[in-house]
PDB file of C-alpha atoms in Angstrom:
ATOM      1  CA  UNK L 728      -6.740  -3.121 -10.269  1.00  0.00           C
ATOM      2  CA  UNK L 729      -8.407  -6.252 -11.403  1.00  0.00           C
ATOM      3  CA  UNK L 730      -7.772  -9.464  -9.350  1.00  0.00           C
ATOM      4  CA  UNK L 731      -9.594 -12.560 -10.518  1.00  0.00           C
ATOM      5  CA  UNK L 732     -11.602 -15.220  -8.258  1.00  0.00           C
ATOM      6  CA  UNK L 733      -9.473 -17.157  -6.004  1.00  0.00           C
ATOM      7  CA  UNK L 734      -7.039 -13.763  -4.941  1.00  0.00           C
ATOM      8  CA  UNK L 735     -10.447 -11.610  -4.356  1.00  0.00           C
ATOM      9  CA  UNK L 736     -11.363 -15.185  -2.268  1.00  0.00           C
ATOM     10  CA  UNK L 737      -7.896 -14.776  -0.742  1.00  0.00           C
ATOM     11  CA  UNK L 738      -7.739 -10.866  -0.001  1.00  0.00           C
ATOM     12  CA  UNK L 739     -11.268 -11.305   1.469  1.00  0.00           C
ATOM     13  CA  UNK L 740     -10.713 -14.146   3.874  1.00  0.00           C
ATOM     14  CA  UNK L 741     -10.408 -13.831   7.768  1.00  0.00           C
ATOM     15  CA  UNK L 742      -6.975 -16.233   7.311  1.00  0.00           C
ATOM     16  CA  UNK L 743      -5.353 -13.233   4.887  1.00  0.00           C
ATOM     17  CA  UNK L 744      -7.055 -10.739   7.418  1.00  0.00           C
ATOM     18  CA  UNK L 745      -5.310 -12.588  10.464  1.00  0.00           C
ATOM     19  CA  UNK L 746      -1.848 -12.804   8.636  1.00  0.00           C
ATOM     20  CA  UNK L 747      -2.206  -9.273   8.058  1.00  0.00           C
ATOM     21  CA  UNK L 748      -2.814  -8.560  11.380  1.00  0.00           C
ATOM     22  CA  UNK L 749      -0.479 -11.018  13.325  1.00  0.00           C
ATOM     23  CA  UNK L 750       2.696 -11.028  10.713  1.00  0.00           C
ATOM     24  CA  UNK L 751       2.538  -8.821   8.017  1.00  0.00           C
ATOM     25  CA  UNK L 752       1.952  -4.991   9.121  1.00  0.00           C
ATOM     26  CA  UNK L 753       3.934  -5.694  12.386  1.00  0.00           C
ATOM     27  CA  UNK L 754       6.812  -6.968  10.305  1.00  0.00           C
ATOM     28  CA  UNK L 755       6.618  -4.229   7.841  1.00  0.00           C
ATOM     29  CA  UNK L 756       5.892  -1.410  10.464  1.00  0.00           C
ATOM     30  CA  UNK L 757       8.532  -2.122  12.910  1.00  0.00           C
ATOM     31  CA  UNK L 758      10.014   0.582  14.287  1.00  0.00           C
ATOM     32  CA  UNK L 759       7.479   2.895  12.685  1.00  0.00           C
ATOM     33  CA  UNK L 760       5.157   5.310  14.170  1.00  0.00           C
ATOM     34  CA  UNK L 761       2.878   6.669  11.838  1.00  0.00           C
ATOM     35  CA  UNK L 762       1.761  10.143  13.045  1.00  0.00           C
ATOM     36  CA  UNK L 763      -1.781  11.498  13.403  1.00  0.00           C
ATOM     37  CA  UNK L 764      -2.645  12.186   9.423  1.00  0.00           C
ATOM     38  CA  UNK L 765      -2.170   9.164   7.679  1.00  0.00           C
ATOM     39  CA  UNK L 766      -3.179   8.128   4.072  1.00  0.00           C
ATOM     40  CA  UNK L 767      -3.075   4.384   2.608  1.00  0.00           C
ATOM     41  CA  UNK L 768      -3.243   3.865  -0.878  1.00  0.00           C
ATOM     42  CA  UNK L 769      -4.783   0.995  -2.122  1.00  0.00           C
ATOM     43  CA  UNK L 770      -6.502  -0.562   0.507  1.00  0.00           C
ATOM     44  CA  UNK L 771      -8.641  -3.018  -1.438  1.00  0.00           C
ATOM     45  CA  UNK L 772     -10.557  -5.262   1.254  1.00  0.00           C
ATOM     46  CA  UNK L 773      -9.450  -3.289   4.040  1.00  0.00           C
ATOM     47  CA  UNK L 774      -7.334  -5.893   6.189  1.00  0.00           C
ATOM     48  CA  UNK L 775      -4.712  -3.423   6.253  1.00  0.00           C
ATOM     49  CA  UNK L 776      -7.211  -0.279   7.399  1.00  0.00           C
ATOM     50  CA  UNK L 777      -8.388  -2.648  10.487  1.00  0.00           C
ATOM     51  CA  UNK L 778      -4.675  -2.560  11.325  1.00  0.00           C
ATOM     52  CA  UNK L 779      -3.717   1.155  11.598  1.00  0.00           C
ATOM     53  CA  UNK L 780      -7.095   2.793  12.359  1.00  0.00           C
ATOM     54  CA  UNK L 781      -6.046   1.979  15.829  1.00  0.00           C
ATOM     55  CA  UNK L 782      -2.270   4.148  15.233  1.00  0.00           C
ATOM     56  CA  UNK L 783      -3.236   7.216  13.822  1.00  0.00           C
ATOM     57  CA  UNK L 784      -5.788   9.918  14.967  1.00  0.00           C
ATOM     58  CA  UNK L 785      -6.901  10.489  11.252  1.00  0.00           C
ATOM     59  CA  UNK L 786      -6.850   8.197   8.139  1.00  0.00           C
ATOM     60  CA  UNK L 787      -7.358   8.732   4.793  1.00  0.00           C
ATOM     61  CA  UNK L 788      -8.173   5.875   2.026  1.00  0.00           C
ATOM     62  CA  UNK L 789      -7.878   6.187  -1.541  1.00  0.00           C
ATOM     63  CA  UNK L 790      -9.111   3.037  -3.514  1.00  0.00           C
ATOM     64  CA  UNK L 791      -8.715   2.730  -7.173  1.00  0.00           C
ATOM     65  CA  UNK L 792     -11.720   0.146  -7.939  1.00  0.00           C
ATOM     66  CA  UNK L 793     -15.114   1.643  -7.163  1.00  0.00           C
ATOM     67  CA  UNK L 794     -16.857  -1.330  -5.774  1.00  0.00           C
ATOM     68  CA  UNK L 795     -13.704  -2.032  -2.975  1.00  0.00           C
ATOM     69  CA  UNK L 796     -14.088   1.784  -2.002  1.00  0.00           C
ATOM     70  CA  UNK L 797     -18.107   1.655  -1.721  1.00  0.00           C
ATOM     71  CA  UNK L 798     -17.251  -1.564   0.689  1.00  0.00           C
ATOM     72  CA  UNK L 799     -14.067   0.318   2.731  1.00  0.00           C
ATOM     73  CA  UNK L 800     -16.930   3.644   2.637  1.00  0.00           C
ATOM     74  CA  UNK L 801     -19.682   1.373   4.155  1.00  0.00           C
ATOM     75  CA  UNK L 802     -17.042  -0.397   6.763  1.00  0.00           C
ATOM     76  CA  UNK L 803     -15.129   2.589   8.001  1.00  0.00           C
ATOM     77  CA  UNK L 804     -17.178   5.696   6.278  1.00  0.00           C
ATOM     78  CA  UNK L 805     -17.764   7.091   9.857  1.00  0.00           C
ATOM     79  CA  UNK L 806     -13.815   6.500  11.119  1.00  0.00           C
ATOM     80  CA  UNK L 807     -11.818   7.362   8.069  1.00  0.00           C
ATOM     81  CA  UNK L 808     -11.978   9.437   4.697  1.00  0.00           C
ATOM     82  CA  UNK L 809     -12.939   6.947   1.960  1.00  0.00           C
ATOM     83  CA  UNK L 810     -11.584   8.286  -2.049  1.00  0.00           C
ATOM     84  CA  UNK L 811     -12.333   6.777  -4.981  1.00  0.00           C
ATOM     85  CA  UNK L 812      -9.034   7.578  -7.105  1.00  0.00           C
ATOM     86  CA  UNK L 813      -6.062   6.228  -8.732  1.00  0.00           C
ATOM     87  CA  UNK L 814      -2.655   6.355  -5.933  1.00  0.00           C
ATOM     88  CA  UNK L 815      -1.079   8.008  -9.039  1.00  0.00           C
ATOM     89  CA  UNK L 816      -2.982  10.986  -9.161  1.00  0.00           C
ATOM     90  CA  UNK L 817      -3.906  11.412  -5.846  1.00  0.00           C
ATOM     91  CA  UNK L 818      -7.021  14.325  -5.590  1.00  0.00           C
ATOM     92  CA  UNK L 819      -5.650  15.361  -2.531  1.00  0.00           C
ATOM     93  CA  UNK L 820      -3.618  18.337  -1.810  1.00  0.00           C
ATOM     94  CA  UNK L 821       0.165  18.855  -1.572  1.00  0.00           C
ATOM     95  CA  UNK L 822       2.047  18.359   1.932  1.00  0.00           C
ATOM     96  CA  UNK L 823      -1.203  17.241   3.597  1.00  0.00           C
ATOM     97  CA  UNK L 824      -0.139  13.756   5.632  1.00  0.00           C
ATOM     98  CA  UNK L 825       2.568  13.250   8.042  1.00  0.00           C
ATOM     99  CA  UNK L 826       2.669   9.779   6.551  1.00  0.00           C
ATOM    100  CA  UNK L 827       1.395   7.921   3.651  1.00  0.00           C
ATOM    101  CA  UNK L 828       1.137   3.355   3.547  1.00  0.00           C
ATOM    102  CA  UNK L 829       0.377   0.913   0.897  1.00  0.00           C
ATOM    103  CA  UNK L 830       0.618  -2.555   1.754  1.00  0.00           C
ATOM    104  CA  UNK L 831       0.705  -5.847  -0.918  1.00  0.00           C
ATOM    105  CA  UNK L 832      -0.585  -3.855  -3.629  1.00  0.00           C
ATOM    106  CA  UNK L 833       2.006  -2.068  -5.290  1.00  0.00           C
ATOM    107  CA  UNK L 834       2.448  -5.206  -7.900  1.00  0.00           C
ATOM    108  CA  UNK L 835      -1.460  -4.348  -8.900  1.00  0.00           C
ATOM    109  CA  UNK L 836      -0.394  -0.822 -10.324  1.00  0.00           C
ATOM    110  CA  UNK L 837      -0.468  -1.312 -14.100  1.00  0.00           C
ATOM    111  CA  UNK L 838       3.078  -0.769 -14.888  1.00  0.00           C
ATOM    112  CA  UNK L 839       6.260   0.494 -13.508  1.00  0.00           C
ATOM    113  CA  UNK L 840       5.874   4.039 -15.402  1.00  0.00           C
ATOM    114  CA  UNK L 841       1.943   4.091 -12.853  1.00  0.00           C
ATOM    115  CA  UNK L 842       4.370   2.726 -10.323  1.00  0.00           C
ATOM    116  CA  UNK L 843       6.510   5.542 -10.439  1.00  0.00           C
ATOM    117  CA  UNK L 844       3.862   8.312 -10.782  1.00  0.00           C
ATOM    118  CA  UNK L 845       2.232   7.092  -7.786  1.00  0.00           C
ATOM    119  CA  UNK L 846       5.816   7.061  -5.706  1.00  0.00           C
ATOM    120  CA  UNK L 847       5.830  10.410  -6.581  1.00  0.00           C
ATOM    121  CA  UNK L 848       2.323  11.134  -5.659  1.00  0.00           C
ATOM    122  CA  UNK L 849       2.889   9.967  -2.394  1.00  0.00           C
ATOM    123  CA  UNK L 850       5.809  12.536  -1.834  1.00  0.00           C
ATOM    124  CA  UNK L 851       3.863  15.037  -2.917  1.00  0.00           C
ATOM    125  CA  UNK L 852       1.330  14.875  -0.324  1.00  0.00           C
ATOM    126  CA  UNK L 853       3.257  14.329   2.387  1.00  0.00           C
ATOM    127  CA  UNK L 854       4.046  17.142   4.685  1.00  0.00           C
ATOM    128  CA  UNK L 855       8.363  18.022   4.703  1.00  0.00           C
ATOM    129  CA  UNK L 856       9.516  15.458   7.463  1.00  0.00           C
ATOM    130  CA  UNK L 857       6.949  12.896   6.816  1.00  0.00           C
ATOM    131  CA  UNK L 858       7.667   9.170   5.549  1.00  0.00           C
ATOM    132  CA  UNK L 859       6.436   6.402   2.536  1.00  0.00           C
ATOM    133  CA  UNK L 860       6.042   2.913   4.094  1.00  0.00           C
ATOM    134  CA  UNK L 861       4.262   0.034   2.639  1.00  0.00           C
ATOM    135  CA  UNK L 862       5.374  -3.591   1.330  1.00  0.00           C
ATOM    136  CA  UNK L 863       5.162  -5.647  -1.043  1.00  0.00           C
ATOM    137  CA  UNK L 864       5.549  -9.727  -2.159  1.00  0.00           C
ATOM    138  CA  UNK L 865       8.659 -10.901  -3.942  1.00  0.00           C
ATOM    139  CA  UNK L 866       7.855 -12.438  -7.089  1.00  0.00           C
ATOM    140  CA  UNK L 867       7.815 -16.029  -7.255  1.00  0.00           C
ATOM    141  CA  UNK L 868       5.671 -19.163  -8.777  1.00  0.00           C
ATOM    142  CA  UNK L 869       3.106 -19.119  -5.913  1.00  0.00           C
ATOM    143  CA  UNK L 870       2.979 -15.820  -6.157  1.00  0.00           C
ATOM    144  CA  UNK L 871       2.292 -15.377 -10.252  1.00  0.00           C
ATOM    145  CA  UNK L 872       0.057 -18.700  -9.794  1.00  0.00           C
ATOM    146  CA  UNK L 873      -2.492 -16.788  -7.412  1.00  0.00           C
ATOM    147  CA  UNK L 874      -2.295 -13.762  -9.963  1.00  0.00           C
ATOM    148  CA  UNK L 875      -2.906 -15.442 -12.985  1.00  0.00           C
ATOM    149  CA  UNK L 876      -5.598 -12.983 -15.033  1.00  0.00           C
ATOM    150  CA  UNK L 877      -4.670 -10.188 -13.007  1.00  0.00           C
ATOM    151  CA  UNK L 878      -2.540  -6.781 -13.151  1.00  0.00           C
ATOM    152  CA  UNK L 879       0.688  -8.370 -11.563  1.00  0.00           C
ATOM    153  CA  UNK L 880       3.747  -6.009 -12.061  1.00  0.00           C
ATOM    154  CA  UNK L 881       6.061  -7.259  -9.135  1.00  0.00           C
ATOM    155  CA  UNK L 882       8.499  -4.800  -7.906  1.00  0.00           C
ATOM    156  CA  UNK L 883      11.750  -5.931  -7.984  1.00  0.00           C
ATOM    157  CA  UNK L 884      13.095  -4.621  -4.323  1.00  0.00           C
ATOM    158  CA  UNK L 885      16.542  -4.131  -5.850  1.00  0.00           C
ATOM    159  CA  UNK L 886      15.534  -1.154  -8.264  1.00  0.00           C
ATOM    160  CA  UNK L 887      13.215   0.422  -5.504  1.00  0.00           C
ATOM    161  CA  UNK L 888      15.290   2.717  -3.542  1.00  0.00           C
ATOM    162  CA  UNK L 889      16.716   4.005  -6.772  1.00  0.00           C
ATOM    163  CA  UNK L 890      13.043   4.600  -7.779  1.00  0.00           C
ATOM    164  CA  UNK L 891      12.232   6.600  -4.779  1.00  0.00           C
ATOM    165  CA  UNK L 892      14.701   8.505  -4.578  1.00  0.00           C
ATOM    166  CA  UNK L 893      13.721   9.598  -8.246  1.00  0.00           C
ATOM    167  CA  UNK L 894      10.169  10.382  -7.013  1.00  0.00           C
ATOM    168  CA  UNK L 895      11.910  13.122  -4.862  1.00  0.00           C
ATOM    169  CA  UNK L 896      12.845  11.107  -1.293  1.00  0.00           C
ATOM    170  CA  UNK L 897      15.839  11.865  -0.098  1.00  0.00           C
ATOM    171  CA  UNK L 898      16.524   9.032   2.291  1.00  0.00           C
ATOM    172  CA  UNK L 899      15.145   5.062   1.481  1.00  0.00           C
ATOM    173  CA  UNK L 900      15.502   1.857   2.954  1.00  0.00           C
ATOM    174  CA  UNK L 901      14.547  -1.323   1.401  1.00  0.00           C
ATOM    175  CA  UNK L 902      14.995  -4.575   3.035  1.00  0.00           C
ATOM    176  CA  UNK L 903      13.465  -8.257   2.679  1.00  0.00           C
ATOM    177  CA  UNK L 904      12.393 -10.897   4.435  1.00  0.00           C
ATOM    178  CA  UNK L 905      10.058 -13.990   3.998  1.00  0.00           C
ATOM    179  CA  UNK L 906       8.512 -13.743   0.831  1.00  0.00           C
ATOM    180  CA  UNK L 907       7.993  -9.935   0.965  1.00  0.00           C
ATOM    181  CA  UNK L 908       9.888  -6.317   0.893  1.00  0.00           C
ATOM    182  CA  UNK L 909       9.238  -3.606   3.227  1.00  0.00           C
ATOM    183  CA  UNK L 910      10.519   0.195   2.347  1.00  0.00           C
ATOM    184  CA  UNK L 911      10.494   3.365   3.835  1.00  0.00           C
ATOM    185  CA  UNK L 912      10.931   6.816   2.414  1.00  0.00           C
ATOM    186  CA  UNK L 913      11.952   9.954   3.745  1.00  0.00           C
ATOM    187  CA  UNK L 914      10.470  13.933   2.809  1.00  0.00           C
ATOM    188  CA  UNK L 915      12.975  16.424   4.168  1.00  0.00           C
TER     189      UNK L 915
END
């Protein structure tokens, strides 16, 4: 989804890469192993994909915006299954990942309805025992500033378990910390 100059400046920095690294995916994968077929949604710059191609045995990447997935394809083309798609209709085939990530994007999905669709996309494709993780920021002025001109839909973490659980997961938990959300969703 469209991000204008100074949060593609951001996203692409080695700082946001670090923070990524250091803070943000071990916060919001504590406690969680990811199993060997993964696929993240949305993973824009790739700071995230650095991250867990190290935890799985198999990753999959679907990017919505064609030039981000052209980048992830020239970075990781030989280590991981680059898409160009949209999360919420995912060309990829039902019960196929043991797991399924998307980290600081959901809030650059066009609208809660796309929100939704892609939740349930994400069940769809994940094999019966297999999880939704990801996180997201909390809205706030910094947050809107750096968005300004782009697709910003915040999630509000109080509505998401009851929007999972919609999508088709049977068991959610939602919880928040510093400036961000972390979830995960159960398949039975």
């Amino acid at each position: 989804m469209p991000m204008n100059f100074i949060h593609r400046r951001l996203c692409a920095s080695d700082k946001w890469a670090r923070a990524i690294e250091n803070e943000l995916l071990p916060w919001a994968l504590e406690g969680v192993t990811l199993g060997p077929d993964t696929l993240e949604i949305g993973p824009g710059y790739g700071a995230t994909t650095r991250v867990l191609l190290p935890k799985v045995s198999r990753l999959t990447l679907v990017e919505a915006d064609a030039s981000y997935a052209a980048r992830l394809r020239g970075e990781f083309g030989d280590r991981a299954d680059v898409r160009h798609a949209d999360g919420s209709a995912l060309p990829l085939p039902d019960g196929g990942f043991d797991s399924v990530a998307c980290f600081t994007m959901l809030h650059h999905v066009p609208s809660p309805r796309a929100q939704d669709r892609l939740f349930a996309e994400a069940r769809r494709v994940l094999r019966p025992g297999g999880f939704f993780t990801g996180c997201d920021a909390l809205s706030n002025w910094g947050f809107r500033l750096i968005h300004l001109g782009d697709t910003c839909v915040p999630v509000p973490p109080e509505t998401l378990e009851r929007r999972l659980r919609a999508a088709g997961f049977d068991d959610c938990e939602v919880s928040v910390g510093k400036g961000s959300f972390r979830f995960i969703a159960y398949r039975q």
